[in-house]
Amino acid sequence: MPTPDLPVQTTHGDIDLSSRAFWAQSMEERDAAFAVLRRENPVPWSRPAESDLLPEDDNTRGFWSLTKHEDIRMASRHPEIFSSAGGITMEDFTPEMTEIAQSFIAMDAPRHTQLRGITMEAFKPKNMRRLEGWIRGHARDLVSEMASLGEGDFVKLVSIELPGRIFGSFFGLPPGEIHAKTIDAAQRLLSWPDPDVCGDQTGLELFAGSVLDLHETAAYLVPLRRDNPGDDLMTWLVQAEFEGEKMKDEEIAAFFVLLAVAANDTTRHASAQAIHAFSKYPEQRALLLEDVPGRVEGAVEEVLRWVYPLLHMRRTATRDITVRGSEIKAGDKVVLWYCSGNRDEEVFKDPFTFDILRSPNPHITFGGGGPHFCLGAALARTMLKALLTEVYTRIPDIRAPEPDFLVANFINGIKSLPATWTPERP
Ligand code: HEM
Protein backbone atom coordinates (compact mmCIF):
# COMPACT_ATOMS: atom_id res chain seq x y z
CA MET A 1 0.00 0.00 0.00
CA PRO A 2 1.47 3.40 -0.96
CA THR A 3 2.07 5.83 1.89
CA PRO A 4 -1.16 7.77 2.47
CA ASP A 5 -0.83 11.51 2.22
CA LEU A 6 0.66 12.11 5.68
CA PRO A 7 -0.56 15.25 7.43
CA VAL A 8 2.63 17.24 6.96
CA GLN A 9 2.62 20.95 6.16
CA THR A 10 6.21 21.25 5.04
CA THR A 11 9.07 18.96 4.07
CA HIS A 12 11.14 19.84 7.14
CA GLY A 13 10.84 22.87 9.44
CA ASP A 14 10.27 25.86 7.17
CA ILE A 15 11.54 24.02 4.07
CA ASP A 16 8.70 23.13 1.71
CA LEU A 17 9.83 21.46 -1.51
CA SER A 18 6.19 21.17 -2.59
CA SER A 19 5.60 24.89 -2.74
CA ARG A 20 6.09 27.02 -5.84
CA ALA A 21 7.51 29.69 -3.50
CA PHE A 22 10.46 27.42 -2.65
CA TRP A 23 11.43 27.24 -6.33
CA ALA A 24 11.14 31.00 -6.78
CA GLN A 25 14.07 31.44 -4.35
CA SER A 26 17.66 31.97 -5.46
CA MET A 27 19.95 29.01 -6.10
CA GLU A 28 21.92 29.89 -2.95
CA GLU A 29 18.78 29.81 -0.78
CA ARG A 30 17.70 26.48 -2.23
CA ASP A 31 21.20 25.00 -1.86
CA ALA A 32 21.24 26.08 1.80
CA ALA A 33 17.87 24.39 2.41
CA PHE A 34 19.08 21.13 0.85
CA ALA A 35 22.18 21.28 3.09
CA VAL A 36 19.83 21.33 6.10
CA LEU A 37 17.90 18.34 4.73
CA ARG A 38 21.09 16.34 4.09
CA ARG A 39 22.16 16.99 7.65
CA GLU A 40 18.88 16.68 9.55
CA ASN A 41 16.42 14.73 7.43
CA PRO A 42 18.01 13.27 4.28
CA VAL A 43 14.98 11.24 3.14
CA PRO A 44 11.98 13.42 4.01
CA TRP A 45 8.35 13.09 2.98
CA SER A 46 6.58 16.04 1.30
CA ARG A 47 2.92 16.79 0.67
CA PRO A 48 1.71 16.76 -3.00
CA ALA A 49 3.56 19.38 -5.04
CA GLU A 50 1.59 22.56 -5.77
CA SER A 51 0.66 22.06 -9.39
CA ASP A 52 -1.84 23.00 -12.06
CA LEU A 53 -1.04 19.99 -14.25
CA LEU A 54 -3.88 17.93 -12.77
CA PRO A 55 -7.30 18.90 -11.43
CA GLU A 56 -6.89 19.73 -7.72
CA ASP A 57 -8.86 16.67 -6.56
CA ASP A 58 -6.53 14.35 -8.51
CA ASN A 59 -3.32 15.90 -7.18
CA THR A 60 -3.13 13.75 -4.07
CA ARG A 61 0.26 12.06 -4.11
CA GLY A 62 3.06 13.22 -1.84
CA PHE A 63 6.65 12.14 -2.42
CA TRP A 64 9.87 11.06 -0.75
CA SER A 65 13.12 12.90 -1.47
CA LEU A 66 16.62 11.45 -1.79
CA THR A 67 19.09 14.24 -1.04
CA LYS A 68 22.34 12.28 -0.55
CA HIS A 69 24.70 11.54 -3.46
CA GLU A 70 25.03 7.89 -2.37
CA ASP A 71 21.27 7.30 -2.19
CA ILE A 72 20.65 8.91 -5.58
CA ARG A 73 23.27 6.63 -7.15
CA MET A 74 21.78 3.61 -5.40
CA ALA A 75 18.24 4.37 -6.65
CA SER A 76 19.47 5.13 -10.19
CA ARG A 77 21.20 1.76 -10.36
CA HIS A 78 18.25 -0.29 -9.07
CA PRO A 79 15.49 0.17 -11.64
CA GLU A 80 13.84 -3.02 -10.42
CA ILE A 81 13.07 -1.19 -7.14
CA PHE A 82 12.92 2.40 -8.42
CA SER A 83 10.85 2.29 -11.59
CA SER A 84 10.67 5.03 -14.22
CA ALA A 85 7.30 3.89 -15.54
CA GLY A 86 4.55 6.28 -14.56
CA GLY A 87 6.50 9.52 -14.82
CA ILE A 88 9.74 11.26 -14.06
CA THR A 89 8.71 14.56 -12.47
CA MET A 90 7.69 15.26 -8.89
CA GLU A 91 4.49 16.80 -10.25
CA ASP A 92 2.09 14.27 -11.76
CA PHE A 93 0.72 14.31 -15.29
CA THR A 94 -2.17 12.21 -16.52
CA PRO A 95 -1.00 8.83 -17.91
CA GLU A 96 -2.07 9.99 -21.42
CA MET A 97 0.12 13.10 -21.19
CA THR A 98 3.06 11.03 -19.92
CA GLU A 99 2.67 8.68 -22.86
CA ILE A 100 2.63 11.35 -25.56
CA ALA A 101 5.42 13.46 -24.04
CA GLN A 102 7.95 11.30 -22.22
CA SER A 103 8.56 8.17 -24.30
CA PHE A 104 11.28 5.81 -23.06
CA ILE A 105 12.58 8.02 -20.24
CA ALA A 106 9.34 7.03 -18.46
CA MET A 107 9.63 3.29 -19.19
CA ASP A 108 11.45 0.28 -17.74
CA ALA A 109 13.14 -2.64 -19.49
CA PRO A 110 12.53 -4.35 -21.85
CA ARG A 111 10.75 -1.62 -23.88
CA HIS A 112 13.08 1.07 -22.51
CA THR A 113 16.13 -0.88 -23.65
CA GLN A 114 14.71 -1.39 -27.15
CA LEU A 115 13.76 2.23 -27.73
CA ARG A 116 16.90 3.70 -26.18
CA GLY A 117 18.93 1.32 -28.37
CA ILE A 118 17.68 2.91 -31.60
CA THR A 119 19.60 6.14 -31.22
CA MET A 120 22.27 5.07 -28.71
CA GLU A 121 24.89 4.54 -31.40
CA ALA A 122 24.47 8.10 -32.71
CA PHE A 123 25.21 9.67 -29.32
CA LYS A 124 28.20 7.53 -28.30
CA PRO A 125 31.32 9.46 -27.22
CA LYS A 126 33.30 8.12 -30.20
CA ASN A 127 30.76 9.69 -32.57
CA MET A 128 30.85 12.95 -30.65
CA ARG A 129 34.64 13.02 -30.98
CA ARG A 130 34.13 12.60 -34.72
CA LEU A 131 31.66 15.50 -34.72
CA GLU A 132 33.64 17.76 -32.41
CA GLY A 133 35.05 19.90 -35.24
CA TRP A 134 31.62 20.31 -36.81
CA ILE A 135 30.05 21.34 -33.47
CA ARG A 136 32.94 23.72 -32.83
CA GLY A 137 32.26 25.26 -36.27
CA HIS A 138 28.66 26.00 -35.24
CA ALA A 139 29.86 27.58 -31.97
CA ARG A 140 32.42 29.64 -33.90
CA ASP A 141 29.74 30.89 -36.33
CA LEU A 142 27.49 31.97 -33.48
CA VAL A 143 30.22 33.80 -31.62
CA SER A 144 31.27 35.45 -34.90
CA GLU A 145 27.69 36.64 -35.40
CA MET A 146 27.60 38.30 -31.97
CA ALA A 147 31.23 39.37 -31.42
CA SER A 148 30.99 42.81 -33.02
CA LEU A 149 27.76 43.76 -31.17
CA GLY A 150 29.26 44.44 -27.74
CA GLU A 151 26.01 43.65 -25.93
CA GLY A 152 22.94 41.47 -26.14
CA ASP A 153 20.93 38.67 -24.58
CA PHE A 154 23.27 35.67 -24.51
CA VAL A 155 20.32 33.29 -24.26
CA LYS A 156 18.82 34.48 -27.55
CA LEU A 157 22.12 34.99 -29.36
CA VAL A 158 23.80 31.73 -28.44
CA SER A 159 22.26 29.47 -25.78
CA ILE A 160 19.10 28.66 -27.75
CA GLU A 161 20.77 28.73 -31.15
CA LEU A 162 23.63 26.27 -30.65
CA PRO A 163 21.64 23.20 -29.55
CA GLY A 164 18.86 24.26 -31.94
CA ARG A 165 21.17 24.12 -34.96
CA ILE A 166 22.77 20.83 -33.89
CA PHE A 167 19.41 19.19 -33.15
CA GLY A 168 17.93 20.47 -36.43
CA SER A 169 20.75 18.90 -38.35
CA PHE A 170 20.61 15.56 -36.46
CA PHE A 171 16.89 15.24 -37.22
CA GLY A 172 16.96 16.70 -40.71
CA LEU A 173 14.60 19.57 -39.83
CA PRO A 174 14.12 21.89 -42.79
CA PRO A 175 15.45 25.37 -41.97
CA GLY A 176 12.92 28.18 -41.59
CA GLU A 177 9.50 28.12 -40.02
CA ILE A 178 9.36 24.43 -39.03
CA HIS A 179 12.79 24.55 -37.43
CA ALA A 180 11.94 27.76 -35.52
CA LYS A 181 8.58 26.45 -34.30
CA THR A 182 10.11 23.15 -33.17
CA ILE A 183 12.97 24.70 -31.23
CA ASP A 184 10.62 27.25 -29.67
CA ALA A 185 8.28 24.47 -28.47
CA ALA A 186 11.19 22.41 -27.12
CA GLN A 187 12.40 25.46 -25.18
CA ARG A 188 9.00 26.24 -23.68
CA LEU A 189 7.80 22.84 -22.58
CA LEU A 190 9.61 22.51 -19.24
CA SER A 191 8.80 26.07 -18.12
CA TRP A 192 5.28 25.28 -16.92
CA PRO A 193 5.76 26.52 -13.31
CA ASP A 194 6.94 30.00 -14.42
CA PRO A 195 4.08 32.53 -14.42
CA ASP A 196 5.94 34.88 -16.82
CA VAL A 197 6.47 32.20 -19.45
CA CYS A 198 2.90 30.95 -19.06
CA GLY A 199 1.39 34.44 -19.46
CA ASP A 200 -2.37 33.93 -19.61
CA GLN A 201 -2.05 30.15 -20.07
CA THR A 202 -2.11 27.58 -17.28
CA GLY A 203 0.98 25.41 -16.81
CA LEU A 204 -0.89 22.50 -18.36
CA GLU A 205 -1.89 24.57 -21.40
CA LEU A 206 1.70 25.66 -21.93
CA PHE A 207 2.98 22.09 -21.61
CA ALA A 208 0.28 20.52 -23.78
CA GLY A 209 0.60 23.25 -26.44
CA SER A 210 4.36 22.63 -26.72
CA VAL A 211 3.83 18.86 -26.93
CA LEU A 212 1.27 19.31 -29.72
CA ASP A 213 3.59 21.62 -31.66
CA LEU A 214 6.30 18.96 -31.48
CA HIS A 215 3.84 16.25 -32.54
CA GLU A 216 2.95 18.40 -35.55
CA THR A 217 6.59 18.51 -36.62
CA ALA A 218 6.81 14.73 -36.19
CA ALA A 219 3.62 14.29 -38.25
CA TYR A 220 5.29 16.29 -41.04
CA LEU A 221 8.67 14.52 -40.87
CA VAL A 222 7.57 10.89 -40.43
CA PRO A 223 5.92 10.41 -43.86
CA LEU A 224 8.60 12.55 -45.47
CA ARG A 225 11.37 10.26 -44.21
CA ARG A 226 9.40 7.09 -44.96
CA ASP A 227 9.19 8.17 -48.61
CA ASN A 228 12.60 9.85 -48.80
CA PRO A 229 15.03 8.29 -46.33
CA GLY A 230 17.91 10.55 -45.37
CA ASP A 231 21.03 10.39 -43.24
CA ASP A 232 19.26 11.56 -40.08
CA LEU A 233 17.73 10.29 -36.86
CA MET A 234 14.12 10.54 -38.04
CA THR A 235 15.00 8.06 -40.80
CA TRP A 236 16.45 5.71 -38.12
CA LEU A 237 13.21 5.98 -36.14
CA VAL A 238 10.86 5.25 -39.03
CA GLN A 239 13.00 2.30 -40.15
CA ALA A 240 13.61 0.74 -36.67
CA GLU A 241 12.05 -2.70 -36.20
CA PHE A 242 11.46 -4.84 -33.11
CA GLU A 243 10.61 -8.47 -33.74
CA GLY A 244 9.41 -7.55 -37.20
CA GLU A 245 7.32 -4.58 -36.03
CA LYS A 246 7.93 -0.93 -36.76
CA MET A 247 7.13 1.84 -34.27
CA LYS A 248 3.70 3.42 -34.47
CA ASP A 249 3.51 7.08 -35.52
CA GLU A 250 2.47 8.18 -32.02
CA GLU A 251 5.45 6.34 -30.50
CA ILE A 252 7.81 8.08 -32.91
CA ALA A 253 6.23 11.43 -32.07
CA ALA A 254 6.68 10.87 -28.31
CA PHE A 255 10.29 9.82 -28.94
CA PHE A 256 10.79 13.02 -30.91
CA VAL A 257 9.33 15.13 -28.06
CA LEU A 258 11.71 13.51 -25.57
CA LEU A 259 14.79 14.06 -27.70
CA ALA A 260 13.80 17.60 -28.73
CA VAL A 261 13.39 18.71 -25.13
CA ALA A 262 16.29 16.71 -23.68
CA ALA A 263 18.71 18.01 -26.30
CA ASN A 264 17.68 21.65 -26.44
CA ASP A 265 16.50 22.94 -23.12
CA THR A 266 19.13 21.39 -20.87
CA THR A 267 22.09 22.58 -22.91
CA ARG A 268 20.56 26.01 -23.37
CA HIS A 269 20.31 26.55 -19.62
CA ALA A 270 23.72 24.99 -18.97
CA SER A 271 25.47 27.43 -21.29
CA ALA A 272 23.64 30.49 -19.94
CA GLN A 273 24.34 29.42 -16.36
CA ALA A 274 28.01 28.89 -17.28
CA ILE A 275 28.44 32.45 -18.58
CA HIS A 276 26.69 33.75 -15.48
CA ALA A 277 28.91 31.67 -13.16
CA PHE A 278 32.10 32.97 -14.80
CA SER A 279 30.76 36.55 -14.40
CA LYS A 280 29.98 35.97 -10.76
CA TYR A 281 33.35 34.36 -10.02
CA PRO A 282 35.88 36.44 -12.00
CA GLU A 283 38.84 34.65 -10.39
CA GLN A 284 37.60 31.40 -11.97
CA ARG A 285 37.27 33.13 -15.32
CA ALA A 286 40.85 34.39 -14.93
CA LEU A 287 41.98 30.82 -14.23
CA LEU A 288 40.25 29.61 -17.37
CA LEU A 289 41.67 32.43 -19.49
CA GLU A 290 45.24 31.55 -18.42
CA ASP A 291 44.92 28.27 -20.35
CA VAL A 292 41.64 27.77 -22.18
CA PRO A 293 42.62 24.58 -24.10
CA GLY A 294 44.18 23.01 -20.99
CA ARG A 295 41.40 23.92 -18.53
CA VAL A 296 38.21 23.92 -20.54
CA GLU A 297 37.31 20.26 -19.94
CA GLY A 298 37.63 20.65 -16.16
CA ALA A 299 35.64 23.88 -16.44
CA VAL A 300 32.82 22.05 -18.27
CA GLU A 301 32.65 19.40 -15.51
CA GLU A 302 32.53 22.02 -12.78
CA VAL A 303 29.93 24.05 -14.65
CA LEU A 304 27.83 20.88 -14.87
CA ARG A 305 28.21 20.19 -11.13
CA TRP A 306 27.59 23.83 -10.23
CA VAL A 307 24.54 24.57 -12.38
CA TYR A 308 22.83 21.12 -12.42
CA PRO A 309 20.49 22.01 -15.35
CA LEU A 310 18.10 19.24 -14.31
CA LEU A 311 17.15 19.56 -10.66
CA HIS A 312 15.59 16.14 -10.30
CA MET A 313 14.22 12.94 -11.80
CA ARG A 314 11.51 10.91 -10.14
CA ARG A 315 11.03 7.19 -9.71
CA THR A 316 8.21 5.05 -8.26
CA ALA A 317 9.01 2.34 -5.69
CA THR A 318 8.04 -1.15 -6.85
CA ARG A 319 8.30 -2.61 -3.33
CA ASP A 320 8.72 -1.50 0.27
CA ILE A 321 12.22 -0.33 1.09
CA THR A 322 13.76 1.56 4.02
CA VAL A 323 16.32 4.25 3.21
CA ARG A 324 18.11 5.95 6.15
CA GLY A 325 15.20 5.02 8.39
CA SER A 326 12.46 6.33 6.08
CA GLU A 327 9.94 3.62 5.20
CA ILE A 328 9.19 3.95 1.52
CA LYS A 329 6.19 1.85 0.43
CA ALA A 330 5.52 0.16 -2.91
CA GLY A 331 3.81 2.69 -5.19
CA ASP A 332 5.38 5.75 -3.51
CA LYS A 333 6.96 8.51 -5.57
CA VAL A 334 10.68 9.03 -4.87
CA VAL A 335 12.44 12.16 -6.12
CA LEU A 336 16.20 12.09 -6.81
CA TRP A 337 17.57 15.59 -6.17
CA TYR A 338 20.68 15.96 -8.33
CA CYS A 339 21.03 19.56 -7.15
CA SER A 340 21.51 18.27 -3.61
CA GLY A 341 23.77 15.34 -4.49
CA ASN A 342 26.07 17.76 -6.31
CA ARG A 343 26.61 19.70 -3.07
CA ASP A 344 26.99 16.67 -0.80
CA GLU A 345 29.68 17.49 1.77
CA GLU A 346 30.53 13.79 2.13
CA VAL A 347 31.55 13.63 -1.53
CA PHE A 348 32.80 17.09 -2.53
CA LYS A 349 35.40 19.16 -0.71
CA ASP A 350 34.12 22.75 -0.36
CA PRO A 351 30.95 21.91 -2.29
CA PHE A 352 29.74 25.52 -2.23
CA THR A 353 32.84 26.77 -4.07
CA PHE A 354 32.82 27.02 -7.87
CA ASP A 355 36.25 25.58 -8.67
CA ILE A 356 37.17 24.70 -12.25
CA LEU A 357 40.30 22.87 -11.06
CA ARG A 358 38.24 20.50 -8.90
CA SER A 359 39.44 16.91 -9.22
CA PRO A 360 37.93 14.40 -8.90
CA ASN A 361 34.50 15.71 -9.77
CA PRO A 362 31.97 12.85 -9.52
CA HIS A 363 28.91 15.06 -10.15
CA ILE A 364 25.58 13.41 -10.90
CA THR A 365 24.29 16.05 -13.28
CA PHE A 366 23.62 13.41 -15.98
CA GLY A 367 22.07 11.03 -13.46
CA GLY A 368 23.43 8.62 -10.91
CA GLY A 369 24.31 5.86 -13.42
CA GLY A 370 22.08 2.96 -14.38
CA PRO A 371 19.95 2.38 -17.47
CA HIS A 372 18.57 5.92 -17.82
CA PHE A 373 21.93 7.71 -17.62
CA CYS A 374 21.75 10.70 -19.97
CA LEU A 375 21.95 9.54 -23.57
CA GLY A 376 23.26 12.92 -24.68
CA ALA A 377 25.99 13.41 -22.05
CA ALA A 378 28.82 13.27 -24.60
CA LEU A 379 26.97 15.63 -26.94
CA ALA A 380 26.24 18.09 -24.12
CA ARG A 381 29.88 18.04 -23.00
CA THR A 382 31.08 18.58 -26.58
CA MET A 383 28.71 21.52 -27.11
CA LEU A 384 29.68 23.17 -23.83
CA LYS A 385 33.38 22.70 -24.48
CA ALA A 386 33.04 24.21 -27.97
CA LEU A 387 31.04 27.14 -26.68
CA LEU A 388 33.24 28.00 -23.72
CA THR A 389 36.32 27.72 -25.92
CA GLU A 390 34.95 30.07 -28.57
CA VAL A 391 33.48 32.58 -26.11
CA TYR A 392 36.53 32.83 -23.86
CA THR A 393 39.03 33.08 -26.70
CA ARG A 394 37.04 35.57 -28.81
CA ILE A 395 35.21 37.76 -26.27
CA PRO A 396 36.99 36.91 -23.01
CA ASP A 397 35.73 39.90 -21.02
CA ILE A 398 32.03 38.99 -21.47
CA ARG A 399 30.04 39.80 -18.33
CA ALA A 400 26.49 38.84 -17.50
CA PRO A 401 25.86 39.50 -13.83
CA GLU A 402 22.06 39.81 -13.79
CA PRO A 403 20.13 36.90 -15.27
CA ASP A 404 16.39 36.58 -15.25
CA PHE A 405 16.04 33.16 -13.63
CA LEU A 406 13.30 30.70 -14.53
CA VAL A 407 10.91 29.65 -11.76
CA ALA A 408 10.83 25.86 -12.06
CA ASN A 409 11.21 22.70 -10.00
CA PHE A 410 12.50 20.43 -12.77
CA ILE A 411 14.93 22.57 -14.72
CA ASN A 412 17.43 25.10 -13.36
CA GLY A 413 17.04 27.74 -15.99
CA ILE A 414 17.75 31.26 -17.14
CA LYS A 415 15.16 33.07 -19.26
CA SER A 416 17.37 35.90 -20.42
CA LEU A 417 20.96 36.90 -19.78
CA PRO A 418 21.84 40.50 -20.66
CA ALA A 419 25.57 40.52 -21.41
CA THR A 420 28.23 43.04 -22.40
CA TRP A 421 31.71 42.56 -23.90
CA THR A 422 34.32 44.53 -25.79
CA PRO A 423 33.19 44.34 -29.42
CA GLU A 424 35.53 42.49 -31.73
CA ARG A 425 36.80 44.78 -34.53
CA PRO A 426 35.81 43.62 -38.01
C1 HEM B 1 23.75 19.73 -19.91
C2 HEM B 1 22.87 19.08 -20.59
C3 HEM B 1 22.12 17.86 -20.11
C4 HEM B 1 21.83 17.46 -18.84
C5 HEM B 1 22.15 18.16 -17.54
C6 HEM B 1 21.09 16.21 -18.94
C7 HEM B 1 20.65 15.47 -17.85
C8 HEM B 1 19.97 14.28 -17.94
C9 HEM B 1 19.50 13.51 -16.81
C10 HEM B 1 19.69 13.88 -15.35
C11 HEM B 1 18.87 12.42 -17.29
C12 HEM B 1 18.16 11.31 -16.48
C13 HEM B 1 19.15 10.33 -15.90
C14 HEM B 1 18.49 9.27 -15.05
O1 HEM B 1 17.27 9.24 -14.91
O2 HEM B 1 19.23 8.42 -14.51
C15 HEM B 1 18.90 12.51 -18.73
C16 HEM B 1 18.32 11.60 -19.58
C17 HEM B 1 18.30 11.75 -20.94
N1 HEM B 1 18.96 12.69 -21.69
FE1 HEM B 1 20.08 14.21 -20.98
N2 HEM B 1 20.96 15.90 -20.25
C18 HEM B 1 21.58 16.87 -21.01
C19 HEM B 1 21.70 16.90 -22.37
C20 HEM B 1 21.15 16.01 -23.23
C21 HEM B 1 21.29 16.04 -24.65
C22 HEM B 1 22.10 17.06 -25.46
C23 HEM B 1 20.56 15.02 -25.15
C24 HEM B 1 20.43 14.69 -26.60
C25 HEM B 1 20.25 13.57 -27.10
C26 HEM B 1 19.98 14.30 -24.02
C27 HEM B 1 19.15 13.19 -24.10
C28 HEM B 1 18.68 12.50 -23.00
C29 HEM B 1 17.79 11.35 -23.13
C30 HEM B 1 17.20 10.79 -24.42
C31 HEM B 1 17.56 10.88 -21.83
C32 HEM B 1 16.70 9.68 -21.42
C33 HEM B 1 17.61 8.48 -21.26
C34 HEM B 1 16.90 7.21 -20.83
O3 HEM B 1 15.85 7.28 -20.20
O4 HEM B 1 17.41 6.13 -21.15
N3 HEM B 1 20.37 14.93 -22.87
N4 HEM B 1 19.59 13.63 -19.10
Coordinates of N, CA, C and O and ligand atoms in Angstrom, one line a residue, residues 76 84 104-107 112 116 123 258-259 262-264 266-267 270 304 308-310 312-313 315 336 338 364-377 379-381 383-384, ligand 1:
S76 N 19.3 5.1 -8.7 CA 19.5 5.1 -10.2 C 19.9 3.8 -10.7 O 19.6 3.4 -11.8
S84 N 10.9 3.8 -13.5 CA 10.7 5.0 -14.2 C 9.3 5.1 -14.9 O 8.8 6.1 -15.3
F104 N 10.6 6.9 -23.8 CA 11.3 5.8 -23.1 C 11.9 6.3 -21.8 O 12.3 5.4 -21.0
I105 N 12.0 7.6 -21.5 CA 12.6 8.0 -20.2 C 11.6 7.6 -19.1 O 12.0 7.4 -18.0
A106 N 10.3 7.4 -19.5 CA 9.3 7.0 -18.5 C 8.9 5.6 -18.7 O 7.8 5.2 -18.5
M107 N 9.9 4.7 -19.0 CA 9.6 3.3 -19.2 C 10.7 2.5 -18.5 O 11.8 3.0 -18.2
H112 N 12.1 0.0 -22.6 CA 13.1 1.1 -22.5 C 14.4 0.7 -23.3 O 14.9 1.5 -24.0
R116 N 15.7 3.0 -26.4 CA 16.9 3.7 -26.2 C 18.0 3.2 -27.2 O 18.8 4.0 -27.7
F123 N 24.8 8.8 -30.4 CA 25.2 9.7 -29.3 C 26.4 9.2 -28.6 O 26.8 9.8 -27.5
L258 N 10.7 13.7 -26.6 CA 11.7 13.5 -25.6 C 13.1 14.0 -26.0 O 13.7 14.8 -25.3
L259 N 13.4 13.7 -27.2 CA 14.8 14.1 -27.7 C 14.9 15.6 -27.9 O 15.9 16.2 -27.6
A262 N 15.1 17.1 -24.4 CA 16.3 16.7 -23.7 C 17.5 17.4 -24.3 O 18.4 17.8 -23.6
A263 N 17.5 17.5 -25.6 CA 18.7 18.0 -26.3 C 18.8 19.5 -26.3 O 19.9 20.1 -26.3
N264 N 17.6 20.2 -26.3 CA 17.7 21.6 -26.4 C 17.7 22.4 -25.1 O 18.5 23.3 -24.9
T266 N 18.1 21.6 -21.9 CA 19.1 21.4 -20.9 C 20.4 22.1 -21.2 O 21.0 22.8 -20.4
T267 N 20.8 22.0 -22.5 CA 22.1 22.6 -22.9 C 22.0 24.1 -23.0 O 22.9 24.8 -22.7
A270 N 22.3 25.2 -19.4 CA 23.7 25.0 -19.0 C 24.7 26.1 -19.5 O 25.5 26.6 -18.7
L304 N 28.9 21.9 -15.0 CA 27.8 20.9 -14.9 C 27.5 20.6 -13.4 O 26.3 20.5 -13.0
Y308 N 23.8 22.2 -12.4 CA 22.8 21.1 -12.4 C 21.6 21.5 -13.2 O 20.5 21.7 -12.7
P309 N 21.6 21.5 -14.6 CA 20.5 22.0 -15.3 C 19.2 21.2 -15.1 O 18.1 21.8 -15.2
L310 N 19.3 19.9 -14.7 CA 18.1 19.2 -14.3 C 18.2 19.1 -12.8 O 19.1 18.5 -12.3
H312 N 16.0 17.5 -10.8 CA 15.6 16.1 -10.3 C 15.1 15.2 -11.4 O 14.8 15.7 -12.5
M313 N 15.0 13.9 -11.1 CA 14.2 12.9 -11.8 C 13.5 12.2 -10.7 O 13.9 12.1 -9.6
R315 N 11.3 8.6 -9.5 CA 11.0 7.2 -9.7 C 9.8 6.8 -8.9 O 9.3 7.6 -8.1
L336 N 14.7 12.1 -6.9 CA 16.2 12.1 -6.8 C 16.7 13.5 -7.1 O 16.6 14.0 -8.2
Y338 N 19.3 15.8 -7.9 CA 20.7 16.0 -8.3 C 21.3 17.2 -7.8 O 22.5 17.3 -7.5
I364 N 26.6 14.3 -10.4 CA 25.6 13.4 -10.9 C 24.6 14.2 -11.8 O 23.4 13.9 -11.8
T365 N 25.1 15.2 -12.5 CA 24.3 16.0 -13.3 C 23.6 15.3 -14.4 O 22.5 15.7 -14.8
F366 N 24.2 14.2 -14.9 CA 23.6 13.4 -16.0 C 22.9 12.2 -15.4 O 22.6 11.3 -16.2
G367 N 22.7 12.2 -14.1 CA 22.1 11.0 -13.5 C 23.1 10.3 -12.6 O 24.3 10.5 -12.7
G368 N 22.6 9.4 -11.8 CA 23.4 8.6 -10.9 C 23.9 7.3 -11.5 O 24.2 6.4 -10.7
G369 N 23.9 7.1 -12.8 CA 24.3 5.9 -13.4 C 23.1 5.0 -13.6 O 22.0 5.5 -13.4
G370 N 23.3 3.8 -14.1 CA 22.1 3.0 -14.4 C 21.5 3.2 -15.8 O 22.1 3.9 -16.6
P371 N 20.4 2.5 -16.1 CA 20.0 2.4 -17.5 C 19.5 3.7 -18.1 O 19.4 3.8 -19.3
H372 N 19.1 4.7 -17.3 CA 18.6 5.9 -17.8 C 19.6 7.0 -17.9 O 19.3 8.2 -18.3
F373 N 20.9 6.7 -17.6 CA 21.9 7.7 -17.6 C 21.8 8.5 -18.9 O 21.6 7.9 -20.0
C374 N 22.0 9.8 -18.8 CA 21.7 10.7 -20.0 C 22.4 10.2 -21.3 O 23.6 10.0 -21.4
L375 N 21.5 10.0 -22.3 CA 22.0 9.5 -23.6 C 22.8 10.6 -24.3 O 23.7 10.2 -25.1
G376 N 22.6 11.8 -24.0 CA 23.3 12.9 -24.7 C 24.4 13.5 -23.9 O 24.9 14.6 -24.3
A377 N 24.9 12.8 -22.9 CA 26.0 13.4 -22.0 C 27.2 13.8 -22.9 O 27.7 14.9 -22.7
L379 N 27.3 14.5 -26.1 CA 27.0 15.6 -26.9 C 26.9 16.9 -26.1 O 27.5 18.0 -26.6
A380 N 26.3 16.9 -25.0 CA 26.2 18.1 -24.1 C 27.6 18.6 -23.8 O 27.9 19.8 -23.8
R381 N 28.5 17.6 -23.4 CA 29.9 18.0 -23.0 C 30.6 18.7 -24.2 O 31.3 19.7 -24.1
M383 N 29.3 20.2 -26.8 CA 28.7 21.5 -27.1 C 29.2 22.6 -26.1 O 29.6 23.7 -26.5
L384 N 29.2 22.2 -24.8 CA 29.7 23.2 -23.8 C 31.2 23.5 -24.0 O 31.6 24.6 -23.9
Ligands
HEM1 C1 23.7 19.7 -19.9 C2 22.9 19.1 -20.6 C3 22.1 17.9 -20.1 C4 21.8 17.5 -18.8 C5 22.2 18.2 -17.5 C6 21.1 16.2 -18.9 C7 20.7 15.5 -17.9 C8 20.0 14.3 -17.9 C9 19.5 13.5 -16.8 C10 19.7 13.9 -15.4 C11 18.9 12.4 -17.3 C12 18.2 11.3 -16.5 C13 19.1 10.3 -15.9 C14 18.5 9.3 -15.1 O1 17.3 9.2 -14.9 O2 19.2 8.4 -14.5 C15 18.9 12.5 -18.7 C16 18.3 11.6 -19.6 C17 18.3 11.8 -20.9 N1 19.0 12.7 -21.7 FE1 20.1 14.2 -21.0 N2 21.0 15.9 -20.3 C18 21.6 16.9 -21.0 C19 21.7 16.9 -22.4 C20 21.2 16.0 -23.2 C21 21.3 16.0 -24.7 C22 22.1 17.1 -25.5 C23 20.6 15.0 -25.2 C24 20.4 14.7 -26.6 C25 20.2 13.6 -27.1 C26 20.0 14.3 -24.0 C27 19.2 13.2 -24.1 C28 18.7 12.5 -23.0 C29 17.8 11.4 -23.1 C30 17.2 10.8 -24.4 C31 17.6 10.9 -21.8 C32 16.7 9.7 -21.4 C33 17.6 8.5 -21.3 C34 16.9 7.2 -20.8 O3 15.9 7.3 -20.2 O4 17.4 6.1 -21.2 N3 20.4 14.9 -22.9 N4 19.6 13.6 -19.1

